[in-house]
Amino acid sequence: MQRIIVRAAVPAAFLVASAATAGPVPVEVVLAEGDVVDGRVVTGLNGVGATPADTIGFNGTLADGDRFVWVGTGPAVFNSDFVEDVTGAEAPTGVSDAGNWIYSPSVDGNDSVILDDGLIVSETQPSFDGVPGFITFNSRPFMTAGGVGYWISGYNETDPDGPTQGRVLYRYDGSAVTAVTVAGDSFGYQGGTFTIDVGSGIDFDFDVSPGDVNRIQLVDAAGESPAGDNVVIINGEGVHREGDPTGDGDNWDNFDRFRILDDGTYVMTGDTDGDPSSDEFIAVDGSIVLREGMTVDGVTLTSGVTLRGIDLLPDGTLVHGWGSTSFGEAVFVGDIGDLAGTSVRVIGTGDVVDLGALGTGTVDDLEASTVLPGGIAVSGAAVYVNLDITPDGGGGNFEIIARLPLAGDSCPEDVDGNGTVDFDDVLAVLNAFGTGDPGADVDGNGTVEFADLLAVLNAFGPCP
């Protein structure tokens, strides 16, 4: 069934969703391949990100080749909106709580970064903030919950069309671009001073806390052996180094993904140099809390598993996705205080899902890259996953951005999530009447109708 997207709201109210539920797992579909946006059919979706306030962002492709950036409840911009020749887009799309956005398309053939307030940087232009030479590429666009943009650029000291000679992590606060970390910078670690390798010394893996308080990233130390050159730095100071003891009987071997909070709590993933059957890990503040070989909610993370992604909330809620030849792919959510003991499997390959107006189907794949961020995200209200679905009754597979509400909210009638069922919620239901808008579909039956309006009117007043 083709859905015409008028307003695909992402609600703040939520119900319980779990893969352990009897029957098909109820899944709210934010957007699906085959949906119609701006009069054109969606043919591809690229990852998903979310903020604590439940603003989501991703980009996608339309049948005519145009790209769009989706923020919160609908498309915020199309590549075709610009006067310049804007094409493509890297998978990550950054968003803020307030709905600001950042993405990295090509502009007139040059790798670029565009924010909601305009084009910020393009390949071949002069570097910013004292960095020598010219921009050679732009990648990994990211935005804090407060709306500060970050990305990685390459530079060549003399030739705008030359190869990359170094990398830099840039920051844009709405008024100026500043260089946060530059190849050749010095940092301290365990009483020593190291220099970031010029070339590819700044890795693409980094994170910034929601309030722009803390930054964590991976760098290569110049002049060190390959077995000990990877260093995790926080706010410019080293905290972990490849080859150093983990405190769990082995040594750090490599680092992959990072998340950090305003209070300094951080999560990192990677591998140790220990037994291959238990080397993949998730660590909190430098202590391994979950690793390959352990069992989580009845699923054993058997030898050969790979982490497909993580995301972290300020309250310590962590979503983590794993892939394995034994159990396929699965997404879990738990608390970092006891990740192994609290994590619950919320979705995975082989699950039968109820997609409302799109019918039922089976999860065929978790569209989360082991290299690029995105594909798995968590907000204060829900887990978001980019899934590939095999529909029941035949037909080709299609991608969706799925919303899996977290348990705990008893006020689905509060459509706008402000804590009170009021006239704004009535208007939201009326504006979405007759559609499949999951934000206004209070009873979750796939259609916004009189029963949803009645539910809102009956619940008028503060949420319990």
Short mmCIF file of C-alpha atoms in Angstrom, two decimals:
data_model
loop_
_atom_site.label_atom_id
_atom_site.label_comp_id
_atom_site.label_asym_id
_atom_site.label_seq_id
_atom_site.Cartn_x
_atom_site.Cartn_y
_atom_site.Cartn_z
CA MET A 1 0.00 0.00 0.00
CA GLN A 2 1.44 3.39 -0.99
CA ARG A 3 1.30 6.08 1.68
CA ILE A 4 1.02 9.76 0.79
CA ILE A 5 3.06 11.59 3.41
CA VAL A 6 1.39 14.84 4.42
CA ARG A 7 2.70 15.03 7.95
CA ALA A 8 4.49 12.01 9.41
CA ALA A 9 4.75 13.18 13.00
CA VAL A 10 7.04 11.49 15.49
CA PRO A 11 5.07 11.44 18.75
CA ALA A 12 6.48 11.94 22.21
CA ALA A 13 3.90 9.64 23.81
CA PHE A 14 4.73 5.99 23.63
CA LEU A 15 3.50 2.48 24.31
CA VAL A 16 5.35 -0.72 25.11
CA ALA A 17 7.11 -2.34 22.16
CA SER A 18 9.16 -5.50 22.55
CA ALA A 19 10.26 -8.33 20.33
CA ALA A 20 9.09 -10.64 23.08
CA THR A 21 5.47 -9.53 22.61
CA ALA A 22 3.16 -12.33 21.48
CA GLY A 23 2.30 -11.95 17.82
CA PRO A 24 3.77 -9.39 15.42
CA VAL A 25 5.88 -6.64 16.98
CA PRO A 26 4.04 -3.31 16.63
CA VAL A 27 6.27 -0.86 14.78
CA GLU A 28 5.52 2.76 13.99
CA VAL A 29 6.74 3.59 10.49
CA VAL A 30 8.16 7.09 10.23
CA LEU A 31 8.89 6.69 6.51
CA ALA A 32 9.12 3.78 4.07
CA GLU A 33 10.38 3.12 0.58
CA GLY A 34 7.34 3.52 -1.64
CA ASP A 35 5.89 6.41 0.39
CA VAL A 36 5.21 9.59 -1.57
CA VAL A 37 6.95 12.78 -0.42
CA ASP A 38 6.46 16.04 -2.29
CA GLY A 39 4.67 14.13 -5.04
CA ARG A 40 7.59 11.74 -5.58
CA VAL A 41 8.20 8.15 -4.50
CA VAL A 42 10.83 7.42 -1.85
CA THR A 43 13.38 4.92 -3.21
CA GLY A 44 16.04 4.89 -0.48
CA LEU A 45 16.68 5.78 3.17
CA ASN A 46 19.99 6.52 4.85
CA GLY A 47 20.41 5.87 8.58
CA VAL A 48 18.71 7.78 11.37
CA GLY A 49 19.73 9.96 14.29
CA ALA A 50 17.75 11.22 17.28
CA THR A 51 18.05 13.78 20.06
CA PRO A 52 16.99 13.37 23.70
CA ALA A 53 13.91 15.50 22.97
CA ASP A 54 12.80 13.03 20.25
CA THR A 55 13.74 15.05 17.18
CA ILE A 56 14.94 12.68 14.48
CA GLY A 57 16.91 13.20 11.29
CA PHE A 58 17.91 11.19 8.23
CA ASN A 59 18.22 11.64 4.49
CA GLY A 60 16.72 9.72 1.63
CA THR A 61 16.41 9.41 -2.14
CA LEU A 62 13.42 10.03 -4.41
CA ALA A 63 12.55 8.29 -7.68
CA ASP A 64 13.82 11.21 -9.76
CA GLY A 65 17.23 11.09 -8.06
CA ASP A 66 16.61 14.08 -5.80
CA ARG A 67 17.64 13.79 -2.13
CA PHE A 68 15.82 15.10 0.93
CA VAL A 69 16.70 15.74 4.56
CA TRP A 70 13.99 14.61 6.96
CA VAL A 71 13.84 16.40 10.33
CA GLY A 72 11.28 15.56 13.01
CA THR A 73 7.95 15.36 11.24
CA GLY A 74 8.79 15.79 7.59
CA PRO A 75 11.22 16.87 4.88
CA ALA A 76 13.20 19.99 5.80
CA VAL A 77 15.03 20.51 2.52
CA PHE A 78 15.53 18.92 -0.90
CA ASN A 79 18.75 19.04 -2.88
CA SER A 80 16.70 20.58 -5.69
CA ASP A 81 15.78 23.55 -3.45
CA PHE A 82 19.22 25.09 -4.01
CA VAL A 83 20.32 27.24 -6.94
CA GLU A 84 23.60 25.31 -7.04
CA ASP A 85 23.84 21.77 -8.41
CA VAL A 86 23.42 19.83 -5.17
CA THR A 87 23.56 16.04 -5.42
CA GLY A 88 23.91 13.00 -3.18
CA ALA A 89 24.42 13.04 0.59
CA GLU A 90 26.55 11.12 3.07
CA ALA A 91 24.49 8.85 5.31
CA PRO A 92 24.81 10.76 8.62
CA THR A 93 22.36 13.65 9.09
CA GLY A 94 22.75 15.68 12.27
CA VAL A 95 19.80 17.30 14.04
CA SER A 96 19.18 19.38 17.16
CA ASP A 97 16.34 19.34 19.67
CA ALA A 98 14.98 22.50 18.03
CA GLY A 99 15.07 21.00 14.52
CA ASN A 100 18.30 22.49 13.17
CA TRP A 101 20.12 20.19 10.76
CA ILE A 102 23.42 19.47 9.02
CA TYR A 103 24.30 17.19 6.10
CA SER A 104 27.07 16.61 3.58
CA PRO A 105 26.06 16.57 -0.12
CA SER A 106 28.05 17.52 -3.21
CA VAL A 107 27.66 21.13 -4.37
CA ASP A 108 28.67 21.82 -7.97
CA GLY A 109 30.76 18.66 -7.82
CA ASN A 110 32.52 19.60 -4.57
CA ASP A 111 32.21 17.73 -1.27
CA SER A 112 30.34 20.13 1.04
CA VAL A 113 28.58 20.74 4.35
CA ILE A 114 25.20 22.47 4.47
CA LEU A 115 23.34 23.52 7.62
CA ASP A 116 19.83 24.88 7.99
CA ASP A 117 21.31 28.40 7.76
CA GLY A 118 23.13 27.74 4.49
CA LEU A 119 26.21 26.36 2.76
CA ILE A 120 29.13 26.42 5.22
CA VAL A 121 32.04 24.80 3.41
CA SER A 122 32.92 23.25 0.06
CA GLU A 123 35.90 21.32 -1.21
CA THR A 124 38.71 23.48 -2.74
CA GLN A 125 37.86 26.60 -0.70
CA PRO A 126 40.44 28.01 1.77
CA SER A 127 40.69 26.26 5.14
CA PHE A 128 39.33 27.91 8.29
CA ASP A 129 40.79 29.26 11.51
CA GLY A 130 44.50 29.12 10.73
CA VAL A 131 44.51 25.66 9.19
CA PRO A 132 46.86 25.83 6.20
CA GLY A 133 45.84 25.65 2.55
CA PHE A 134 42.60 24.42 1.09
CA ILE A 135 39.73 22.03 1.90
CA THR A 136 40.05 18.63 0.15
CA PHE A 137 37.00 16.81 1.53
CA ASN A 138 34.20 17.09 4.11
CA SER A 139 32.66 14.16 5.98
CA ARG A 140 30.79 12.93 9.06
CA PRO A 141 28.40 15.85 9.66
CA PHE A 142 27.21 15.89 13.28
CA MET A 143 25.06 18.21 15.38
CA THR A 144 24.69 18.51 19.14
CA ALA A 145 21.25 18.60 20.75
CA GLY A 146 21.82 22.33 21.21
CA GLY A 147 22.45 22.95 17.51
CA VAL A 148 26.26 23.18 17.20
CA GLY A 149 27.59 21.56 14.03
CA TYR A 150 30.76 19.47 13.64
CA TRP A 151 32.44 17.67 10.75
CA ILE A 152 35.80 16.29 9.56
CA SER A 153 37.63 18.04 6.72
CA GLY A 154 40.82 17.27 4.86
CA TYR A 155 43.30 19.91 3.71
CA ASN A 156 46.18 20.41 1.30
CA GLU A 157 48.65 23.13 2.28
CA THR A 158 49.19 24.54 -1.23
CA ASP A 159 46.95 22.96 -3.89
CA PRO A 160 43.11 23.21 -3.79
CA ASP A 161 42.92 20.24 -6.16
CA GLY A 162 45.71 18.26 -4.53
CA PRO A 163 45.56 15.16 -2.31
CA THR A 164 44.71 15.34 1.38
CA GLN A 165 47.74 16.06 3.54
CA GLY A 166 45.99 16.32 6.91
CA ARG A 167 42.63 16.32 8.65
CA VAL A 168 40.81 18.66 11.01
CA LEU A 169 37.70 18.48 13.20
CA TYR A 170 35.73 21.68 12.63
CA ARG A 171 32.99 23.27 14.76
CA TYR A 172 30.31 25.75 13.67
CA ASP A 173 28.24 27.55 16.31
CA GLY A 174 26.06 29.60 13.98
CA SER A 175 28.49 32.49 13.67
CA ALA A 176 32.00 31.16 12.99
CA VAL A 177 33.87 28.01 11.98
CA THR A 178 36.66 27.04 14.38
CA ALA A 179 39.25 24.27 14.23
CA VAL A 180 38.86 21.99 17.25
CA THR A 181 41.51 19.34 16.50
CA VAL A 182 44.13 19.61 13.76
CA ALA A 183 46.71 17.13 12.49
CA GLY A 184 49.98 18.00 14.22
CA ASP A 185 48.33 19.11 17.48
CA SER A 186 49.90 17.88 20.73
CA PHE A 187 48.09 16.03 23.51
CA GLY A 188 49.03 14.56 26.85
CA TYR A 189 48.73 10.94 27.94
CA GLN A 190 49.98 9.37 31.18
CA GLY A 191 52.58 12.06 31.76
CA GLY A 192 53.91 12.09 28.19
CA THR A 193 53.29 14.41 25.25
CA PHE A 194 52.29 13.07 21.85
CA THR A 195 51.58 14.61 18.46
CA ILE A 196 48.66 13.77 16.20
CA ASP A 197 49.99 12.20 13.03
CA VAL A 198 49.80 14.40 9.94
CA GLY A 199 47.91 12.59 7.20
CA SER A 200 45.12 10.39 8.54
CA GLY A 201 45.93 11.03 12.21
CA ILE A 202 42.43 12.29 12.96
CA ASP A 203 40.04 9.36 12.72
CA PHE A 204 36.45 9.73 11.52
CA ASP A 205 35.05 8.43 14.83
CA PHE A 206 34.13 11.18 17.30
CA ASP A 207 31.24 12.38 19.46
CA VAL A 208 30.24 15.59 21.23
CA SER A 209 28.00 15.75 24.30
CA PRO A 210 24.44 17.12 23.92
CA GLY A 211 25.31 20.45 25.53
CA ASP A 212 28.63 20.84 23.64
CA VAL A 213 30.54 20.38 26.92
CA ASN A 214 32.75 17.38 26.11
CA ARG A 215 34.33 15.90 22.99
CA ILE A 216 35.71 12.40 22.51
CA GLN A 217 37.58 11.23 19.42
CA LEU A 218 40.14 8.77 18.09
CA VAL A 219 43.55 9.93 16.85
CA ASP A 220 46.82 8.36 15.73
CA ALA A 221 49.98 9.34 17.60
CA ALA A 222 52.87 10.22 15.29
CA GLY A 223 56.01 8.08 15.46
CA GLU A 224 54.43 5.26 17.46
CA SER A 225 54.29 1.61 16.42
CA PRO A 226 51.09 0.41 14.67
CA ALA A 227 50.33 -1.67 17.76
CA GLY A 228 50.18 1.41 19.97
CA ASP A 229 49.39 4.48 17.89
CA ASN A 230 45.58 4.68 18.33
CA VAL A 231 44.66 6.95 21.25
CA VAL A 232 41.24 8.00 22.56
CA ILE A 233 41.27 11.65 23.60
CA ILE A 234 38.67 13.61 25.57
CA ASN A 235 38.82 17.39 25.30
CA GLY A 236 42.36 17.11 23.95
CA GLU A 237 43.78 14.75 26.59
CA GLY A 238 44.47 11.04 26.08
CA VAL A 239 42.49 8.55 28.16
CA HIS A 240 43.11 5.17 26.47
CA ARG A 241 45.79 3.83 24.15
CA GLU A 242 45.96 0.81 21.92
CA GLY A 243 48.06 -1.90 23.60
CA ASP A 244 47.43 -0.69 27.14
CA PRO A 245 45.66 -2.97 29.68
CA THR A 246 41.88 -2.94 29.70
CA GLY A 247 41.70 -3.95 33.36
CA ASP A 248 39.77 -7.04 32.25
CA GLY A 249 42.70 -9.37 31.58
CA ASP A 250 43.67 -8.21 28.08
CA ASN A 251 44.72 -5.07 26.20
CA TRP A 252 42.95 -2.53 24.02
CA ASP A 253 43.41 -3.47 20.36
CA ASN A 254 41.23 -1.01 18.44
CA PHE A 255 38.44 1.48 19.08
CA ASP A 256 35.31 1.98 16.97
CA ARG A 257 32.34 4.01 18.24
CA PHE A 258 32.00 6.67 20.93
CA ARG A 259 29.31 8.48 22.90
CA ILE A 260 29.88 11.09 25.62
CA LEU A 261 27.59 13.05 27.97
CA ASP A 262 27.80 16.51 29.50
CA ASP A 263 28.75 15.03 32.88
CA GLY A 264 31.78 13.32 31.31
CA THR A 265 30.35 9.78 31.21
CA TYR A 266 31.45 8.08 28.01
CA VAL A 267 30.87 4.83 26.14
CA MET A 268 33.26 3.29 23.63
CA THR A 269 33.32 0.12 21.57
CA GLY A 270 36.02 -1.88 19.82
CA ASP A 271 38.15 -5.01 20.20
CA THR A 272 40.76 -6.23 22.65
CA ASP A 273 43.77 -8.43 21.88
CA GLY A 274 42.24 -11.26 23.90
CA ASP A 275 40.59 -14.48 22.79
CA PRO A 276 38.73 -13.84 19.51
CA SER A 277 35.63 -15.43 21.03
CA SER A 278 35.35 -12.56 23.54
CA ASP A 279 37.28 -9.60 22.12
CA GLU A 280 34.44 -7.32 20.93
CA PHE A 281 33.39 -4.98 23.77
CA ILE A 282 31.33 -2.09 25.07
CA ALA A 283 33.06 -0.07 27.79
CA VAL A 284 31.70 2.65 30.09
CA ASP A 285 34.21 5.16 31.45
CA GLY A 286 37.00 2.80 30.45
CA SER A 287 35.58 -0.34 32.10
CA ILE A 288 34.27 -3.16 29.92
CA VAL A 289 30.61 -3.83 30.79
CA LEU A 290 29.59 -6.10 27.89
CA ARG A 291 31.64 -8.25 25.57
CA GLU A 292 31.43 -10.95 22.96
CA GLY A 293 30.48 -14.32 24.44
CA MET A 294 28.11 -12.91 27.08
CA THR A 295 24.35 -13.53 27.01
CA VAL A 296 21.94 -10.60 26.81
CA ASP A 297 18.19 -11.13 27.20
CA GLY A 298 18.57 -14.76 26.16
CA VAL A 299 20.78 -13.98 23.14
CA THR A 300 24.38 -15.17 23.33
CA LEU A 301 26.80 -12.81 21.61
CA THR A 302 28.60 -15.71 20.00
CA SER A 303 32.08 -15.65 18.53
CA GLY A 304 32.33 -13.50 15.43
CA VAL A 305 29.70 -10.92 16.40
CA THR A 306 30.15 -7.33 15.33
CA LEU A 307 28.72 -4.20 16.90
CA ARG A 308 26.50 -2.44 14.38
CA GLY A 309 26.01 0.77 16.35
CA ILE A 310 25.33 2.48 19.67
CA ASP A 311 23.53 5.57 20.94
CA LEU A 312 23.34 7.02 24.46
CA LEU A 313 20.90 9.21 26.41
CA PRO A 314 21.79 11.54 29.30
CA ASP A 315 19.96 9.23 31.73
CA GLY A 316 22.31 6.34 30.84
CA THR A 317 20.00 4.52 28.43
CA LEU A 318 22.09 2.85 25.73
CA VAL A 319 20.86 1.26 22.51
CA HIS A 320 23.27 -1.24 20.96
CA GLY A 321 22.97 -3.35 17.83
CA TRP A 322 24.87 -6.57 17.07
CA GLY A 323 25.27 -8.82 14.05
CA SER A 324 26.22 -12.50 13.97
CA THR A 325 26.02 -15.49 11.67
CA SER A 326 24.33 -17.41 14.52
CA PHE A 327 21.45 -15.10 15.50
CA GLY A 328 21.40 -12.65 12.62
CA GLU A 329 21.07 -9.06 13.81
CA ALA A 330 19.48 -7.73 16.96
CA VAL A 331 18.99 -4.37 18.69
CA PHE A 332 18.99 -4.07 22.47
CA VAL A 333 18.34 -1.22 24.89
CA GLY A 334 19.55 -1.12 28.49
CA ASP A 335 21.09 0.97 31.25
CA ILE A 336 24.86 1.49 31.31
CA GLY A 337 24.86 0.92 35.08
CA ASP A 338 24.18 -2.78 34.40
CA LEU A 339 24.13 -3.15 30.64
CA ALA A 340 24.26 -6.95 30.53
CA GLY A 341 21.55 -7.32 33.19
CA THR A 342 19.11 -4.64 32.00
CA SER A 343 19.38 -4.85 28.21
CA VAL A 344 16.22 -5.97 26.42
CA ARG A 345 16.06 -7.14 22.82
CA VAL A 346 13.65 -4.81 21.02
CA ILE A 347 13.94 -5.91 17.37
CA GLY A 348 15.98 -8.20 15.15
CA THR A 349 16.12 -10.16 11.93
CA GLY A 350 13.42 -12.81 11.65
CA ASP A 351 10.93 -10.83 13.75
CA VAL A 352 7.42 -10.52 12.33
CA VAL A 353 6.34 -6.89 12.54
CA ASP A 354 3.01 -5.09 12.31
CA LEU A 355 3.53 -1.94 10.24
CA GLY A 356 0.00 -0.58 10.52
CA ALA A 357 -1.26 0.57 7.12
CA LEU A 358 1.67 -1.21 5.43
CA GLY A 359 0.55 -4.58 6.78
CA THR A 360 2.83 -7.20 8.31
CA GLY A 361 6.25 -8.38 7.29
CA THR A 362 9.53 -9.88 8.49
CA VAL A 363 12.70 -8.01 9.39
CA ASP A 364 15.28 -9.07 6.82
CA ASP A 365 18.19 -6.75 7.63
CA LEU A 366 19.37 -4.05 9.98
CA GLU A 367 20.53 -1.21 7.74
CA ALA A 368 23.31 -0.03 10.05
CA SER A 369 26.82 0.36 8.65
CA THR A 370 29.80 -0.92 10.62
CA VAL A 371 31.69 2.16 9.35
CA LEU A 372 29.27 5.08 9.08
CA PRO A 373 27.21 6.31 12.04
CA GLY A 374 23.43 6.07 11.88
CA GLY A 375 21.04 3.16 11.47
CA ILE A 376 20.36 2.94 15.22
CA ALA A 377 19.35 5.80 17.52
CA VAL A 378 17.54 6.43 20.79
CA SER A 379 15.58 9.40 22.10
CA GLY A 380 13.88 9.94 25.41
CA ALA A 381 10.80 8.25 23.97
CA ALA A 382 11.80 5.61 21.45
CA VAL A 383 14.41 3.56 19.66
CA TYR A 384 14.77 4.30 15.95
CA VAL A 385 16.12 1.74 13.49
CA ASN A 386 16.64 1.65 9.73
CA LEU A 387 15.22 -1.77 8.75
CA ASP A 388 14.79 -3.82 5.60
CA ILE A 389 11.40 -5.58 5.48
CA THR A 390 10.13 -8.59 3.54
CA PRO A 391 6.35 -8.05 3.25
CA ASP A 392 3.90 -10.84 3.93
CA GLY A 393 1.92 -11.90 0.91
CA GLY A 394 4.70 -11.28 -1.60
CA GLY A 395 6.32 -8.25 -3.13
CA GLY A 396 9.83 -6.89 -2.99
CA ASN A 397 11.73 -5.92 0.14
CA PHE A 398 11.56 -2.30 1.24
CA GLU A 399 13.34 -0.11 3.78
CA ILE A 400 11.69 1.72 6.65
CA ILE A 401 12.68 4.08 9.40
CA ALA A 402 11.07 2.29 12.34
CA ARG A 403 10.06 3.80 15.65
CA LEU A 404 9.99 1.38 18.59
CA PRO A 405 8.45 3.17 21.57
CA LEU A 406 10.10 2.65 24.93
CA ALA A 407 7.94 1.46 27.81
CA GLY A 408 6.92 3.83 30.55
CA ASP A 409 4.60 6.55 29.20
CA SER A 410 0.94 6.27 30.10
CA CYS A 411 -0.19 9.34 28.17
CA PRO A 412 -0.37 8.62 24.42
CA GLU A 413 -3.07 11.30 24.11
CA ASP A 414 -0.38 13.95 24.70
CA VAL A 415 0.44 14.09 21.00
CA ASP A 416 2.91 17.00 21.21
CA GLY A 417 4.60 15.62 24.33
CA ASN A 418 4.34 18.75 26.47
CA GLY A 419 3.04 16.85 29.52
CA THR A 420 -0.57 18.01 29.18
CA VAL A 421 -3.43 16.86 26.97
CA ASP A 422 -4.78 20.15 25.64
CA PHE A 423 -6.22 21.97 22.64
CA ASP A 424 -2.95 21.65 20.69
CA ASP A 425 -3.33 17.85 20.84
CA VAL A 426 -6.91 18.14 19.54
CA LEU A 427 -5.65 20.26 16.63
CA ALA A 428 -2.89 17.75 15.90
CA VAL A 429 -5.42 14.94 15.62
CA LEU A 430 -7.77 17.02 13.45
CA ASN A 431 -4.93 18.08 11.14
CA ALA A 432 -3.94 14.44 10.64
CA PHE A 433 -7.50 13.11 10.35
CA GLY A 434 -7.83 10.23 7.90
CA THR A 435 -4.08 9.68 7.57
CA GLY A 436 -1.78 7.03 9.03
CA ASP A 437 0.22 9.63 10.97
CA PRO A 438 1.70 7.65 13.89
CA GLY A 439 1.98 10.81 16.00
CA ALA A 440 -1.75 11.41 16.06
CA ASP A 441 -2.88 7.78 15.88
CA VAL A 442 -3.49 7.58 19.63
CA ASP A 443 -4.89 4.04 19.68
CA GLY A 444 -2.27 2.76 17.24
CA ASN A 445 -4.69 1.11 14.80
CA GLY A 446 -3.05 2.66 11.74
CA THR A 447 -5.60 5.42 11.03
CA VAL A 448 -6.28 8.78 12.68
CA GLU A 449 -10.05 8.81 13.22
CA PHE A 450 -12.85 9.78 15.58
CA ALA A 451 -11.72 7.27 18.22
CA ASP A 452 -8.38 9.08 18.50
CA LEU A 453 -10.11 12.45 18.86
CA LEU A 454 -12.42 11.05 21.52
CA ALA A 455 -9.44 9.58 23.41
CA VAL A 456 -7.76 12.99 23.49
CA LEU A 457 -10.92 14.75 24.69
CA ASN A 458 -11.47 12.14 27.42
CA ALA A 459 -7.89 12.55 28.67
CA PHE A 460 -7.96 16.38 28.76
CA GLY A 461 -5.68 17.82 31.43
CA PRO A 462 -2.25 16.99 32.91
CA CYS A 463 -0.76 13.61 32.07
CA PRO A 464 -0.56 11.15 34.98
#
